[in-house]
Tab-separated table of C-alpha atoms and ligand atoms in Angstrom:
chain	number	residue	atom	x	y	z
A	1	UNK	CA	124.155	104.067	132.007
A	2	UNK	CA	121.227	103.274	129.537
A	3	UNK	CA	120.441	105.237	126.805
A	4	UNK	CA	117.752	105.125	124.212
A	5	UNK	CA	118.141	106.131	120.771
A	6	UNK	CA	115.099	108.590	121.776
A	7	UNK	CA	112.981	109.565	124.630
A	8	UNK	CA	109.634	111.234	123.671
A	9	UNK	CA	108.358	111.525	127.352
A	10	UNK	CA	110.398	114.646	128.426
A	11	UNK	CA	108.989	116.504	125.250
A	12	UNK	CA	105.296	114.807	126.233
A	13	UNK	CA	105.686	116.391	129.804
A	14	UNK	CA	106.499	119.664	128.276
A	15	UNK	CA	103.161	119.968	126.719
A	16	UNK	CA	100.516	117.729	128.349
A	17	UNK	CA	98.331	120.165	129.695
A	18	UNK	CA	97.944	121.580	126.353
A	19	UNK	CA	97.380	118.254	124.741
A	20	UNK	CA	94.400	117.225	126.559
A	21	UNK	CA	93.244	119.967	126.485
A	22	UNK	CA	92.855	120.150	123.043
A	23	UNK	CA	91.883	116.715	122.912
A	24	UNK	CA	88.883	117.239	125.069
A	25	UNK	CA	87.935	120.396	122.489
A	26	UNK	CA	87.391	117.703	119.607
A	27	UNK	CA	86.013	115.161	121.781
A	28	UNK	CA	83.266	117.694	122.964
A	29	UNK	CA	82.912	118.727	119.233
A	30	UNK	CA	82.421	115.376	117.745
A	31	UNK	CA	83.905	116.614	114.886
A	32	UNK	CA	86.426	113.708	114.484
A	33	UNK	CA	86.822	113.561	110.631
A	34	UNK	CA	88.789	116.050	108.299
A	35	UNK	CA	87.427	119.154	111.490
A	36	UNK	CA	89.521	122.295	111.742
A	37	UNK	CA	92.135	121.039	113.024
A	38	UNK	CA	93.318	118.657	110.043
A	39	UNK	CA	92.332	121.847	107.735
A	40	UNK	CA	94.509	124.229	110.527
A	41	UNK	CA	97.623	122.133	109.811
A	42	UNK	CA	97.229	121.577	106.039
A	43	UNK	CA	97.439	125.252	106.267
A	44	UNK	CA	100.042	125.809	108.412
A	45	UNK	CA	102.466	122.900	106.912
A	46	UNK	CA	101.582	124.047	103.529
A	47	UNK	CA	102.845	127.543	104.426
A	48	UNK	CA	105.884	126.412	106.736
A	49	UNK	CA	106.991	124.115	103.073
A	50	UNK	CA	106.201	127.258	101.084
A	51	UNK	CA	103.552	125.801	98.956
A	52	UNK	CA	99.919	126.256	98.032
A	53	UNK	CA	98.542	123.122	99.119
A	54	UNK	CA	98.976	120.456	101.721
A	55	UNK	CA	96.421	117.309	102.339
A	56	UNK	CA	96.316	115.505	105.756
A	57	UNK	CA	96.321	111.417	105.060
A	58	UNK	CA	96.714	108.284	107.274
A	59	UNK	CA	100.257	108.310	107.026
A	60	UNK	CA	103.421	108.983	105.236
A	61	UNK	CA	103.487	105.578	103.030
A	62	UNK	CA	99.915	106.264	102.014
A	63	UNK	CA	101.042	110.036	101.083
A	64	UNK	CA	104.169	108.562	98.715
A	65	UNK	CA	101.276	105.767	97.289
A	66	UNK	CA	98.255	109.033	96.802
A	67	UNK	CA	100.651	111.487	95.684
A	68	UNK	CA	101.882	108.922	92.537
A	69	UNK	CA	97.995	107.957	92.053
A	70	UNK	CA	97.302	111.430	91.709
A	71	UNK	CA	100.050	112.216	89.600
A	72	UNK	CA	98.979	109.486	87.230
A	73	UNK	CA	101.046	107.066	87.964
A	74	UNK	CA	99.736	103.802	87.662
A	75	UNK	CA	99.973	99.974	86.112
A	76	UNK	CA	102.644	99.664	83.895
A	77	UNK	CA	104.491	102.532	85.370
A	78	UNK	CA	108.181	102.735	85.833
A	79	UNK	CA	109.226	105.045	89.184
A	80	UNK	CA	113.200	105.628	89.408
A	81	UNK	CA	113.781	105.691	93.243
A	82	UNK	CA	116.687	105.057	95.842
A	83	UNK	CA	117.237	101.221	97.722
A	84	UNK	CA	118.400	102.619	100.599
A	85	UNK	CA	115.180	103.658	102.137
A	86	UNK	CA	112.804	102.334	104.345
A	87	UNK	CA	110.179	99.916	102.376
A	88	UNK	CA	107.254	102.232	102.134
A	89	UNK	CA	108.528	104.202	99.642
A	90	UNK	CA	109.379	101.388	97.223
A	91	UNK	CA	106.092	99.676	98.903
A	92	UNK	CA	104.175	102.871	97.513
A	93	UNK	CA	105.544	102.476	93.995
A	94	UNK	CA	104.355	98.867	93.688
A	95	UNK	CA	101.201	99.595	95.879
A	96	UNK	CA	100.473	102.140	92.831
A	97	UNK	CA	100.418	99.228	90.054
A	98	UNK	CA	104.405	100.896	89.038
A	99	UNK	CA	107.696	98.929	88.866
A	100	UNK	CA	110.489	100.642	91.475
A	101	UNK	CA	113.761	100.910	89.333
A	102	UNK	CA	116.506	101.518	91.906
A	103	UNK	CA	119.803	103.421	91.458
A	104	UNK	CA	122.474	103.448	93.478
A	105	UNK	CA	123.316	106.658	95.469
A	106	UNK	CA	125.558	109.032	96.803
A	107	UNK	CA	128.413	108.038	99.981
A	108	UNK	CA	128.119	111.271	101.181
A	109	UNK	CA	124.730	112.265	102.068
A	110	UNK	CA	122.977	108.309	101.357
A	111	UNK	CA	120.949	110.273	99.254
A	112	UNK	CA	119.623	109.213	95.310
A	113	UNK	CA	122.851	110.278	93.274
A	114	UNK	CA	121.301	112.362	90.277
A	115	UNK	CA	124.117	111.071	87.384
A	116	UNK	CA	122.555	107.480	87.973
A	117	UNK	CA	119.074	108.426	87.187
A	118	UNK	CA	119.268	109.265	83.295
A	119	UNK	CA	120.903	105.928	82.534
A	120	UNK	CA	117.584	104.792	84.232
A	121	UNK	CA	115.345	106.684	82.400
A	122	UNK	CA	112.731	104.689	79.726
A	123	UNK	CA	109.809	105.695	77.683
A	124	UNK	CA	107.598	103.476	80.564
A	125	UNK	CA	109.300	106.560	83.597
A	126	UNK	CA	106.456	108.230	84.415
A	127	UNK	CA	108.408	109.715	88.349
A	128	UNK	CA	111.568	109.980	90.053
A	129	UNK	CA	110.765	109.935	93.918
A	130	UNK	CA	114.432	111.286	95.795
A	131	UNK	CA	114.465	110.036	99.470
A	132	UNK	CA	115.428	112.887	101.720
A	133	UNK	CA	117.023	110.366	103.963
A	134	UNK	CA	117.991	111.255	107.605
A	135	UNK	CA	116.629	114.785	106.802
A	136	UNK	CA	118.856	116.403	104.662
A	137	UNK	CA	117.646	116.790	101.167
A	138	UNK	CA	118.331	115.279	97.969
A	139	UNK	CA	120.220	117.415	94.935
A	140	UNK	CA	116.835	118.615	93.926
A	141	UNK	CA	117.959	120.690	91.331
A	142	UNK	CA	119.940	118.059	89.632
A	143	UNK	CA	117.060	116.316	89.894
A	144	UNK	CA	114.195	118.211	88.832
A	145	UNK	CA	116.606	119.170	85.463
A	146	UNK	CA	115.962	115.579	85.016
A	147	UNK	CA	113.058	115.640	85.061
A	148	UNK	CA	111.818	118.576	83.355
A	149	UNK	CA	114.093	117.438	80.258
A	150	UNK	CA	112.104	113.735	80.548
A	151	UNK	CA	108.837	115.181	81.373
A	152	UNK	CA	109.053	113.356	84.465
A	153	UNK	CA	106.769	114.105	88.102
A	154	UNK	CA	109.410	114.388	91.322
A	155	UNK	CA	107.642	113.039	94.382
A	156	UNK	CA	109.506	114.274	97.384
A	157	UNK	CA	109.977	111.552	100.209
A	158	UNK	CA	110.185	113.599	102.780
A	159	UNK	CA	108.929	111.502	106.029
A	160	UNK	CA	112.784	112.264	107.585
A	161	UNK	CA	112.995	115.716	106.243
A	162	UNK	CA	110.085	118.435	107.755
A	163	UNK	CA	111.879	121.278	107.758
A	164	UNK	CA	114.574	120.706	105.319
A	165	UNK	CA	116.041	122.955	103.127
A	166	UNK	CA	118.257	124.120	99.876
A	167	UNK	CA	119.487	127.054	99.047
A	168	UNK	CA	116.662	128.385	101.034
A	169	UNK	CA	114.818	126.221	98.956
A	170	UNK	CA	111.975	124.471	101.332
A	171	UNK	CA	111.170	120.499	100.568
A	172	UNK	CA	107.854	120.314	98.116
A	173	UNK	CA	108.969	123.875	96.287
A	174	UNK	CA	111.146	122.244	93.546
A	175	UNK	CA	109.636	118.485	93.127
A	176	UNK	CA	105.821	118.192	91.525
A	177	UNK	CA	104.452	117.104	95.494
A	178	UNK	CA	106.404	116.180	98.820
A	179	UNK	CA	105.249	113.641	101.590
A	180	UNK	CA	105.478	114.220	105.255
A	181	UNK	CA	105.183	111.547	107.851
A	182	UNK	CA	103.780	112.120	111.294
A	183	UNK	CA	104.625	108.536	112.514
A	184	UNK	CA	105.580	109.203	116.610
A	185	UNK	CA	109.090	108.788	115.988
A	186	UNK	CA	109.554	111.394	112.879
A	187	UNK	CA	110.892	114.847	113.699
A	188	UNK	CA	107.283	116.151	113.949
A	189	UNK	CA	105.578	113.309	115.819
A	190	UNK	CA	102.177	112.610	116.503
A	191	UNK	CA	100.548	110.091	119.260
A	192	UNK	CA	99.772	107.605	116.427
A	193	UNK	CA	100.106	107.242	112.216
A	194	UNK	CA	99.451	110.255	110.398
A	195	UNK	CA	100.638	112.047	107.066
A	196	UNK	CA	100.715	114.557	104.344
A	197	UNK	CA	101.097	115.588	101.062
A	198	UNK	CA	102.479	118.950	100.489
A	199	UNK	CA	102.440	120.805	96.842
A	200	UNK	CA	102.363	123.825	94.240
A	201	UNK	CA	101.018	122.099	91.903
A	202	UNK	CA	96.653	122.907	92.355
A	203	UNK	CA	95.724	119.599	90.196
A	204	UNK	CA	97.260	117.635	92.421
A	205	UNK	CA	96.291	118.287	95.419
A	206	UNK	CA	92.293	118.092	94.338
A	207	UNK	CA	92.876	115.167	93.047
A	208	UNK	CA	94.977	113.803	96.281
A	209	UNK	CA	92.098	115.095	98.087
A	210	UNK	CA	89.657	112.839	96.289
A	211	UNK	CA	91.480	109.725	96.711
A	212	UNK	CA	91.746	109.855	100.448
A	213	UNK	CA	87.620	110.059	100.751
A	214	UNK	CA	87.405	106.942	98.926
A	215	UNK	CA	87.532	108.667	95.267
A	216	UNK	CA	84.011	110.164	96.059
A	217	UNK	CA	83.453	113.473	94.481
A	218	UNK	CA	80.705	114.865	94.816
A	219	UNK	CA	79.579	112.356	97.536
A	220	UNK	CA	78.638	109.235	96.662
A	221	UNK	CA	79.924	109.587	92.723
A	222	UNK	CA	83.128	107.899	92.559
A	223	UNK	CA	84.924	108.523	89.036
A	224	UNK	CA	87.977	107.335	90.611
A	225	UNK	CA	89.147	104.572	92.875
A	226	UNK	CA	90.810	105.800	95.914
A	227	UNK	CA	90.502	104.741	99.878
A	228	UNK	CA	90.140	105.489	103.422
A	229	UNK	CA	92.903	107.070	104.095
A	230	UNK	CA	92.853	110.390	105.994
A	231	UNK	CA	94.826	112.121	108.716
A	232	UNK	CA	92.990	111.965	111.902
A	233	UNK	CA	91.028	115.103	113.710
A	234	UNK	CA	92.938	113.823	116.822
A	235	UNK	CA	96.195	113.492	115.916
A	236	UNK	CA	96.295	116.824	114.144
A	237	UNK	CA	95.195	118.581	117.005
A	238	UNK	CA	98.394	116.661	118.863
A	239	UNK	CA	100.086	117.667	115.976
A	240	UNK	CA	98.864	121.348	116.247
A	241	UNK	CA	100.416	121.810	119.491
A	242	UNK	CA	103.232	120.182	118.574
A	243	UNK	CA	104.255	122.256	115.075
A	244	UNK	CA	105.316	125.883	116.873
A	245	UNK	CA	107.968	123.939	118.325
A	246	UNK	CA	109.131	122.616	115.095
A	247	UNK	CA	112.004	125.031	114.161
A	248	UNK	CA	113.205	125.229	118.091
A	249	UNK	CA	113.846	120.932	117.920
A	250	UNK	CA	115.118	121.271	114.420
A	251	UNK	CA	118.263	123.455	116.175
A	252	UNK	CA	118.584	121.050	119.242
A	253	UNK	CA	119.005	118.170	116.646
A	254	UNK	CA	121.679	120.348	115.076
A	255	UNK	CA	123.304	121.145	117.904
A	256	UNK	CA	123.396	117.880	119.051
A	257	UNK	CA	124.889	116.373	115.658
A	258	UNK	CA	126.823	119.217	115.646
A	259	UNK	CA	128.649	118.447	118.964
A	260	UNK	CA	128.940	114.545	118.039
A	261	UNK	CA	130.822	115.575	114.998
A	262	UNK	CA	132.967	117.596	116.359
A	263	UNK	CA	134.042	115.328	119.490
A	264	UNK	CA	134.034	112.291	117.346
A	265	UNK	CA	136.186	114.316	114.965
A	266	UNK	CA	138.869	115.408	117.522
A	267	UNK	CA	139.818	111.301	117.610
A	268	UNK	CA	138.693	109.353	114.888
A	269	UNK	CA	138.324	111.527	111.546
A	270	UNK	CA	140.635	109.000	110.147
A	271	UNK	CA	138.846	105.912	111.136
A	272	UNK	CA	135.197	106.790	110.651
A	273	UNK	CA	132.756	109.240	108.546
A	274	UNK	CA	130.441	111.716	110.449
A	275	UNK	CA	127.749	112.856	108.880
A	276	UNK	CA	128.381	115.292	105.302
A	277	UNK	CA	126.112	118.528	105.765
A	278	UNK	CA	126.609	119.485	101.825
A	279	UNK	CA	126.769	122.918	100.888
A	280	UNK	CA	123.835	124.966	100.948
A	281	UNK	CA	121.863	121.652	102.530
A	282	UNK	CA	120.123	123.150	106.097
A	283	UNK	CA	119.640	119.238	107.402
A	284	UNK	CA	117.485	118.750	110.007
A	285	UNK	CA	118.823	115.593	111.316
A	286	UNK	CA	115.803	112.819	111.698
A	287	UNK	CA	118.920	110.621	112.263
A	288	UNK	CA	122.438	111.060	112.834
A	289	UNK	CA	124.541	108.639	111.202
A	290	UNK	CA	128.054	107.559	110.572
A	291	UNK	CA	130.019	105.186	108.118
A	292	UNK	CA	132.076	102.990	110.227
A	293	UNK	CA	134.501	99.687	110.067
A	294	UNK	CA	133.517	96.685	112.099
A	295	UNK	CA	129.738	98.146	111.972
A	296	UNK	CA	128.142	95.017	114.201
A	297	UNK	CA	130.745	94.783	116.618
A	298	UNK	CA	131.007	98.404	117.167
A	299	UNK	CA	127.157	98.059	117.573
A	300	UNK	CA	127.347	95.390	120.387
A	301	UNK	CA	129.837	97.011	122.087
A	302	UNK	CA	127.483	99.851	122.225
A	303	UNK	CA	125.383	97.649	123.415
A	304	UNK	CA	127.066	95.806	125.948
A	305	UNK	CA	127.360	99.822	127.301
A	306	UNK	CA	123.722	100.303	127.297
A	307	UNK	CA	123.719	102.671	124.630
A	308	UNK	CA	120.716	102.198	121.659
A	309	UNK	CA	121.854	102.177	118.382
A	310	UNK	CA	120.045	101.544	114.692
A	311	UNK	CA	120.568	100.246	111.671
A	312	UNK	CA	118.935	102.282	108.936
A	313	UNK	CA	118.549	100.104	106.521
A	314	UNK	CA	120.386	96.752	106.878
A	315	UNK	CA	118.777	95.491	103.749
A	316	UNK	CA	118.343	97.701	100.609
A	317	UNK	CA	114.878	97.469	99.081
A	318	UNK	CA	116.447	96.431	95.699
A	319	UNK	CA	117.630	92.554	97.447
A	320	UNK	CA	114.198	92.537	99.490
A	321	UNK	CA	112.570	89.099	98.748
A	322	UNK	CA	109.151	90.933	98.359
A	323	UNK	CA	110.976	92.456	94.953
A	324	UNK	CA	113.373	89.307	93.655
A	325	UNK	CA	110.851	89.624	90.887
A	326	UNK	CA	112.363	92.702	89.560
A	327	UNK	CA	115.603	90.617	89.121
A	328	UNK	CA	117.829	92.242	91.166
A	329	UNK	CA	121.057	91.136	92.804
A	330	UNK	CA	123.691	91.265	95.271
A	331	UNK	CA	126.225	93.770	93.488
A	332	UNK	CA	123.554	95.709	91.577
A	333	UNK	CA	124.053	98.844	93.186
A	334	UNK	CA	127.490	99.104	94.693
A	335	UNK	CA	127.119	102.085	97.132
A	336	UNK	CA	123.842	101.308	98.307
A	337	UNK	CA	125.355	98.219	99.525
A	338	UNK	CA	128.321	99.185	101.122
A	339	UNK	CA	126.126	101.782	103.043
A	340	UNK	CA	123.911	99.544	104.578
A	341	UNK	CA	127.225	97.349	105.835
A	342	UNK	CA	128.817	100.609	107.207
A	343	UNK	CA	125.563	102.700	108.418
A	344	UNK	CA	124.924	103.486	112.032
A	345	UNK	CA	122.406	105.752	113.502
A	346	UNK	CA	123.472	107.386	117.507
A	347	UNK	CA	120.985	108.369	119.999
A	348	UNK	CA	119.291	111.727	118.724
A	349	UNK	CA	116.712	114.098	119.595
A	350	UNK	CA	115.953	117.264	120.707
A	351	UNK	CA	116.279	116.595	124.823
A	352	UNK	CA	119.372	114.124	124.637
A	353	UNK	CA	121.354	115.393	127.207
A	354	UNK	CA	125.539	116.468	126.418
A	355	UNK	CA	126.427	114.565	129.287
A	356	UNK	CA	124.744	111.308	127.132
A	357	UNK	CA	126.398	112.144	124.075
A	358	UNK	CA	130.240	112.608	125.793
A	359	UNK	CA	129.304	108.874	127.022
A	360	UNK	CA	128.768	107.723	124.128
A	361	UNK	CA	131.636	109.088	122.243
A	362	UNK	CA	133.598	108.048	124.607
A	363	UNK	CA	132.529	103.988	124.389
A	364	UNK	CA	132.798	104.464	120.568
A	365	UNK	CA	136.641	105.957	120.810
A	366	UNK	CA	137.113	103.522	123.572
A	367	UNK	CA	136.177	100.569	120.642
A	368	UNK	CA	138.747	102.061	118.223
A	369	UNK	CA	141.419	102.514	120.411
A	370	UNK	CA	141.310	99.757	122.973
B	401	PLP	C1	108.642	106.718	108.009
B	401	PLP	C2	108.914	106.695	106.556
B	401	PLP	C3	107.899	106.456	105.607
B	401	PLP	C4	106.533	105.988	105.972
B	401	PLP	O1	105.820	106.759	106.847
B	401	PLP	P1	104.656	106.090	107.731
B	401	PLP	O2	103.964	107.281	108.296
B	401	PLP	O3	105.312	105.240	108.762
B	401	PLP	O4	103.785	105.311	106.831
B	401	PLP	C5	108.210	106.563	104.265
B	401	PLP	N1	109.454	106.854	103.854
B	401	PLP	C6	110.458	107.060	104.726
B	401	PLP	C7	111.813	107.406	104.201
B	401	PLP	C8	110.227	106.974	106.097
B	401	PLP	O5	111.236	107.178	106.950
């Protein structure tokens, strides 16, 4: 038995036709920059998140780093965030001239814990960006009390979480902007990097839109300083084909965590912590992960089994040596820590077979039991 932690060639197969196919209607266009498609899925994204406005960059750590530039963030800056997160998002902070100020977050979900972040707040926080790790959502109403009572702007990082939602709340409604990621292995995927900013919020979004052409509005007159950083004609006509199918793979990952939780359940709800689904969260499961005991041996074991595992994140952003400068240390931020000793991410996506996922529950019962 081998098995991956995902497979993107069955869902590739599904659709090729209809891939090259568009892919030969831009390259016979030569309209590779910001062409209808990029414009066709701003719109559509920007509807499916239930906002006004969405702009297509180069990917989802420039999105977090153009969404804080445009909601004038900048040098000097303070940006309350989560550690336990991949680096762009602190990366993005720092990238915008800011200083990340971690907090510790919440067992349950992994996500930002919203009592941490007023003891955080100083007259230098100018955001709070919540991580909507593994693709449930953040307490974004806790959250955006925050930071309507601080005068704060809530940048949604929602590279894990298209398709989110809370109390039928969609990600980007609540927070000032949200950023999507279209890296290949995100729950909406493209054949390369790609990204987006999604918002309400009209000032942003022109001003998001001027950074990613280099700052240059009208052409040529640059008032501000931005970059190269746009989605690509290509990959959004990937990505075009691709989006229908959204809401379909959303439910497969579901079903698929549901079923692990409930067979892993059945043995070892004593011993280990399946994923917490909190109340009125719809998560869409970028990853499925559990808390376990004897993380690394469980892991080779796994291994040894040929099944892929991950570990998302074994080091939290707040002990990276890129940020001992913010004086940080070992003990700082108690749950973030103890997550990224426990945390273990299981084969999921939308075509993992039930067969695969009885094999694999069985090797991980079979390491608690034996
Ligand atoms: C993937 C990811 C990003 C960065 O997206 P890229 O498109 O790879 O730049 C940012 N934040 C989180 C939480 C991510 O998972």
């Amino acid at each position: 038995m081998k098995i991956q932690m995902l497979d993107l060639s069955e869902q590739y197969l599904s659709m090729k036709d209809e891939v090259i196919a568009k892919l030969d209607e831009v390259m016979s266009s030569s309209q590779f920059i910001l062409g209808s498609n990029v414009k066709q899925l701003e719109s559509d994204v920007a509807k499916y998140s239930n906002v006004a406005h969405g702009i297509g960059v180069g990917n989802g750590s420039d999105a977090i780093h153009i969404a804080l530039q445009a909601a004038g963030v900048g040098l000097g800056d303070e940006v309350i965030t989560t550690a336990f997160t991949f680096f762009a998002t602190g990366g993005a902070i720092a990238r915008a001239g800011a200083t990340p100020i971690y907090v510790d977050i919440d067992l349950d979900t992994f996500n930002i814990d919203p009592s941490k972040i007023e003891d955080a707040v100083t007259d230098k926080t100018k955001a709070i960006i919540p991580v909507h790790l593994y693709g449930q959502m953040a307490d974004m109403e806790a959250i955006k009390a925050i930071a309507d009572k601080h005068n704060l702007a809530v940048i949604e990082d929602a590279a894990q979480a298209i398709g989110a939602k809370q109390n039928g709340k969609s990600v980007g409604e609540l927070g000032t902007g949200a950023t999507y990621s279209f890296f290949p292995t995100k729950n909406l995927g493209a054949y390369g990097d790609g990204g987006m900013i999604v918002t309400n919020n009209t000032e942003l979004a022109e001003k998001a839109s001027v950074i990613r052409v280099h700052g240059s509005k009208p052409k040529y007159y640059h008032h501000v300083l931005g970059y190269n950083s746009r989605l690509d004609e290509l990959q959004a006509a990937i990505l075009n084909v691709k989006f229908p199918h959204l809401d379909e793979w959303s439910n497969a990952r579901r079903q698929r965590a549901a079923y692990y939780t409930k067979k892993l359940n059945e043995q070892l709800a004593e011993m280990i912590q399946t994923p917490v689904e909190k109340e009125g969260n719809h998560h869409v499961f970028h990853q499925y992960t559990l808390r376990v005991p004897n993380r690394d041996e469980l892991q080779n074991y796994l291994k040894e089994h040929g099944i892929a595992t991950m570990i998302y994140y074994p080091m939290p952003l707040h002990v990276q040596p890129v940020f001992a400068e913010l004086g940080y240390k070992e003990g700082d931020l108690p749950k973030t820590e103890k997550a990224a000793k426990e945390a273990i991410s299981l084969p999921m996506y939308p075509e993992l077979k039930q067969a695969d996922q009885d094999y694999v529950v069985e090797k991980i019962i079979e390491f608690y039991t034996k």
